[in-house]
XYZ file of C-alpha atoms in Angstrom:
290
model
C -33.935 1.764 -14.201
C -34.882 -1.480 -16.099
C -36.929 -3.706 -13.750
C -35.671 -6.808 -15.449
C -32.519 -6.874 -13.520
C -32.865 -8.126 -9.883
C -31.046 -6.456 -6.968
C -28.951 -9.537 -6.387
C -27.421 -9.169 -9.751
C -25.467 -5.973 -8.789
C -22.331 -6.848 -6.993
C -22.061 -4.602 -4.027
C -18.668 -3.758 -2.647
C -17.913 -1.185 0.252
C -15.276 1.100 1.771
C -16.075 -0.594 5.290
C -13.344 1.571 6.961
C -16.138 4.110 7.353
C -17.953 1.643 9.516
C -15.009 0.514 11.843
C -11.451 0.945 12.235
C -10.347 -2.621 12.880
C -10.646 -5.012 10.004
C -12.259 -7.699 12.219
C -15.114 -5.215 12.844
C -15.347 -4.161 9.171
C -15.757 -7.773 8.231
C -18.332 -8.217 10.836
C -20.338 -5.206 9.620
C -20.082 -6.427 6.056
C -21.429 -9.821 6.991
C -24.412 -8.271 8.754
C -25.082 -6.338 5.608
C -24.698 -9.277 3.413
C -22.009 -7.586 1.411
C -19.329 -9.985 0.199
C -16.647 -7.635 -1.254
C -14.421 -5.049 0.459
C -12.427 -2.246 -1.163
C -9.686 -2.200 1.207
C -8.575 1.356 2.125
C -7.685 1.217 5.700
C -7.429 -1.440 8.466
C -6.556 -1.293 12.073
C -6.198 2.579 11.566
C -3.563 2.168 8.765
C -3.712 2.840 5.118
C -3.662 -0.335 3.084
C -0.218 0.854 1.410
C 1.275 1.015 4.853
C 0.269 -2.345 6.134
C 3.259 -4.560 6.758
C 3.593 -8.090 5.506
C 2.367 -9.522 8.706
C -0.674 -7.386 8.772
C -1.415 -8.269 5.089
C -1.108 -11.966 5.872
C -3.428 -11.545 8.953
C -5.841 -9.652 6.725
C -5.923 -12.506 4.039
C -6.597 -15.048 6.803
C -9.427 -13.014 8.283
C -11.038 -12.333 4.860
C -10.896 -16.004 4.207
C -12.467 -16.842 7.388
C -15.282 -14.301 6.892
C -15.813 -15.441 3.140
C -15.184 -11.877 1.937
C -12.846 -10.816 -0.933
C -10.838 -7.726 -1.868
C -11.295 -7.271 -5.528
C -10.006 -3.695 -5.292
C -7.185 -2.106 -3.192
C -8.476 1.381 -2.503
C -4.952 2.998 -2.503
C -4.112 6.883 -2.147
C -1.574 6.593 -4.992
C -1.650 9.721 -7.146
C -3.278 11.882 -4.286
C -0.036 13.761 -4.302
C 1.326 17.190 -5.446
C 2.668 16.911 -8.889
C 5.802 18.791 -7.593
C 6.678 15.869 -5.399
C 9.240 13.396 -6.530
C 7.818 10.810 -9.038
C 9.960 7.986 -7.562
C 8.227 8.468 -4.109
C 4.716 7.890 -5.806
C 6.158 4.879 -7.728
C 7.293 3.449 -4.406
C 3.749 3.895 -2.941
C 2.411 2.267 -6.028
C 4.634 -0.770 -5.562
C 3.268 -1.155 -1.972
C -0.233 -0.892 -3.285
C 0.500 -3.674 -5.953
C 2.113 -5.707 -3.201
C -1.027 -5.551 -1.086
C -3.128 -6.435 -4.146
C -0.924 -9.565 -4.746
C -1.194 -10.597 -1.313
C -4.962 -10.148 -1.081
C -5.799 -11.421 -4.395
C -7.067 -8.090 -5.836
C -7.134 -7.728 -9.473
C -7.495 -3.723 -9.433
C -5.835 -0.938 -7.434
C -7.632 2.457 -7.368
C -5.384 5.460 -8.069
C -5.718 9.261 -8.740
C -4.132 11.784 -11.075
C -2.233 14.235 -8.925
C -2.839 17.815 -7.559
C -1.633 20.381 -10.056
C -2.667 23.627 -8.383
C -4.830 24.708 -11.205
C -1.909 24.434 -13.655
C -3.410 21.745 -16.017
C -1.664 22.705 -19.140
C 1.678 23.048 -17.566
C 1.295 19.821 -15.509
C -0.025 17.725 -18.398
C 3.295 15.989 -19.622
C 4.469 15.051 -16.233
C 0.989 13.729 -15.277
C 0.864 11.560 -18.429
C 4.234 10.507 -18.037
C 3.718 9.270 -14.359
C 0.447 7.547 -15.053
C 2.049 5.609 -18.181
C 4.928 4.429 -15.887
C 2.394 3.316 -13.311
C 0.253 1.521 -15.952
C 3.332 -0.339 -17.144
C 4.319 -1.469 -13.726
C 0.678 -2.518 -13.045
C 0.828 -4.537 -16.384
C 4.063 -6.154 -15.404
C 2.454 -7.214 -12.106
C -0.868 -8.429 -13.484
C -3.011 -5.709 -11.922
C -5.311 -3.144 -13.635
C -5.243 0.346 -12.276
C -8.634 2.309 -12.003
C -8.435 5.964 -12.149
C -10.896 7.877 -9.832
C -11.986 11.457 -10.899
C -11.877 13.862 -8.180
C -12.068 17.492 -7.807
C -8.762 19.506 -7.600
C -6.968 16.666 -9.319
C -5.757 16.825 -12.963
C -8.464 14.278 -13.565
C -11.223 16.280 -12.289
C -13.358 16.572 -15.412
C -14.029 13.741 -17.845
C -12.312 15.274 -20.813
C -8.993 14.888 -18.918
C -9.822 11.460 -17.484
C -10.334 10.277 -21.055
C -7.216 12.029 -22.205
C -5.198 10.103 -19.570
C -6.541 6.681 -20.358
C -6.661 7.216 -24.084
C -3.029 8.684 -24.224
C -1.586 6.011 -21.860
C -3.638 3.394 -23.914
C -2.833 0.560 -21.682
C -5.191 -2.450 -20.843
C -3.793 -1.938 -17.359
C -5.517 1.440 -16.941
C -9.238 2.120 -16.827
C -11.606 4.252 -15.162
C -13.142 4.181 -11.681
C -16.297 6.223 -12.477
C -17.608 8.314 -9.467
C -20.759 10.143 -10.544
C -20.881 12.163 -7.283
C -17.224 13.471 -7.643
C -18.322 14.750 -11.021
C -21.229 16.688 -9.295
C -18.763 18.239 -6.955
C -16.540 19.354 -9.843
C -19.541 21.109 -11.451
C -19.912 18.395 -14.200
C -23.073 16.485 -15.208
C -22.223 12.776 -14.808
C -24.714 11.542 -17.258
C -24.838 14.027 -20.069
C -21.230 15.073 -19.997
C -19.125 12.425 -18.320
C -20.713 9.239 -19.339
C -20.535 9.592 -23.152
C -16.814 10.428 -22.848
C -15.845 7.698 -20.538
C -18.166 4.858 -21.006
C -15.755 2.531 -22.949
C -13.295 2.929 -20.234
C -15.352 2.215 -17.234
C -13.908 -0.698 -15.191
C -15.147 0.184 -11.673
C -17.825 2.247 -10.087
C -18.124 4.218 -6.739
C -21.652 4.995 -5.379
C -22.481 7.872 -3.214
C -24.499 11.115 -4.045
C -23.785 14.821 -3.760
C -25.290 18.202 -4.121
C -23.452 20.835 -6.149
C -21.125 23.352 -4.552
C -22.554 26.678 -3.748
C -21.459 29.229 -6.327
C -17.721 29.771 -6.108
C -16.935 27.085 -3.589
C -14.882 24.909 -5.791
C -12.930 28.123 -7.108
C -12.217 29.806 -3.807
C -11.413 27.213 -1.241
C -7.925 25.920 -0.920
C -7.485 22.056 -0.864
C -7.530 21.516 3.116
C -10.782 23.545 3.503
C -12.082 22.153 0.181
C -12.132 18.653 1.705
C -14.436 19.938 4.430
C -16.696 21.503 2.015
C -16.891 18.547 -0.149
C -17.769 16.232 2.691
C -20.624 18.567 3.588
C -21.997 18.072 0.068
C -22.339 14.263 0.215
C -25.587 12.538 0.431
C -26.840 8.973 0.432
C -27.741 7.680 -2.913
C -30.632 9.106 -4.524
C -30.739 12.196 -2.338
C -28.375 14.318 -4.501
C -27.809 15.336 -8.118
C -25.577 12.428 -9.424
C -28.284 10.871 -11.367
C -27.398 7.619 -10.033
C -30.473 5.762 -11.263
C -29.534 6.912 -14.957
C -25.986 5.949 -14.421
C -27.017 2.376 -13.467
C -29.226 2.177 -16.564
C -26.167 3.132 -18.769
C -24.071 0.638 -17.007
C -26.600 -2.184 -17.593
C -27.162 -1.008 -21.162
C -23.477 -1.704 -21.964
C -23.378 -4.931 -19.996
C -21.388 -3.674 -16.948
C -20.677 -6.787 -14.818
C -18.399 -5.014 -12.363
C -18.606 -3.868 -8.839
C -20.602 -0.912 -7.265
C -18.350 0.135 -4.366
C -20.471 2.051 -1.678
C -18.499 5.139 -0.363
C -20.650 6.522 2.480
C -18.771 9.789 3.359
C -21.638 10.812 5.527
C -20.000 11.637 8.839
C -20.425 15.577 8.087
C -24.021 14.966 7.195
C -25.611 12.611 9.661
C -25.272 11.815 13.306
C -25.310 8.398 14.818
C -22.407 5.863 14.905
C -20.126 4.968 12.109
C -21.996 1.643 11.634
C -25.256 3.491 11.560
C -24.024 5.844 8.895
C -22.768 3.006 6.947
C -26.195 1.297 7.097
C -27.986 4.400 5.805
C -25.557 4.486 2.808
C -26.056 0.712 2.120
C -29.936 1.007 2.444
C -30.061 3.918 0.087
C -27.918 1.965 -2.462
C -30.352 -0.977 -2.158
C -33.329 1.264 -2.590
C -31.751 2.809 -5.721
C -30.897 -0.489 -7.460
C -34.427 -1.902 -6.550
C -35.895 1.152 -8.501
C -37.293 2.544 -5.091
């Protein structure tokens, strides 16, 4: 990537629940790593959308004391079967937006529903649900960022673009995850980036190796999760072409976050904090051009 941009100019964020379960310990790890932003996904062993009002207030206090902010709530909203009741997922979105409001987050990460391979038949319902979600986010002053992931409707860039351009809301953008595209047998630079570049509001950083032939097609979702985790690698050690992704982000003036998502437990030994450190070091080497 271009050597003119120093490492400090990239704003690093992280899913620190992969380093520790308790929020106090997550913040301590981030402090030791010199990372000032947390994409909050779990705290005290509880998903962010299931934290009660008291826990959210406690989190806000701890974050303030640590000097760390939560710009993004890493919710699981949309990681549900499209056959499940729509109102249940809207209720989960409401709780994610409540968390964002309490913590001062401007973005909430969401997904695009499991459709069991029926992309065409599920299309109207997926688009309707995400439009409803975007409208609720607009009303609450929050931007939803849609993450691509295998086995969901938005597993490939064409459908991710279809979602954001059909919904056509300033409150819905893209959380670009190059490694997840590798896991969906999509080239993140040549195929995904040209389609989604105008819509990228957020970026996740990890790396991945492609599936072995047939993996993505034959494994049902619970098994597929294990297979996917086994393909994740530290930044620069897979096929996500992350250095080129950073070049393209820089080229269009991206000034958002790079959220480090280690997912290395299946690949590496050591403690959770040690694996987290491996992921952070790899990202820093990547953005330094090493």
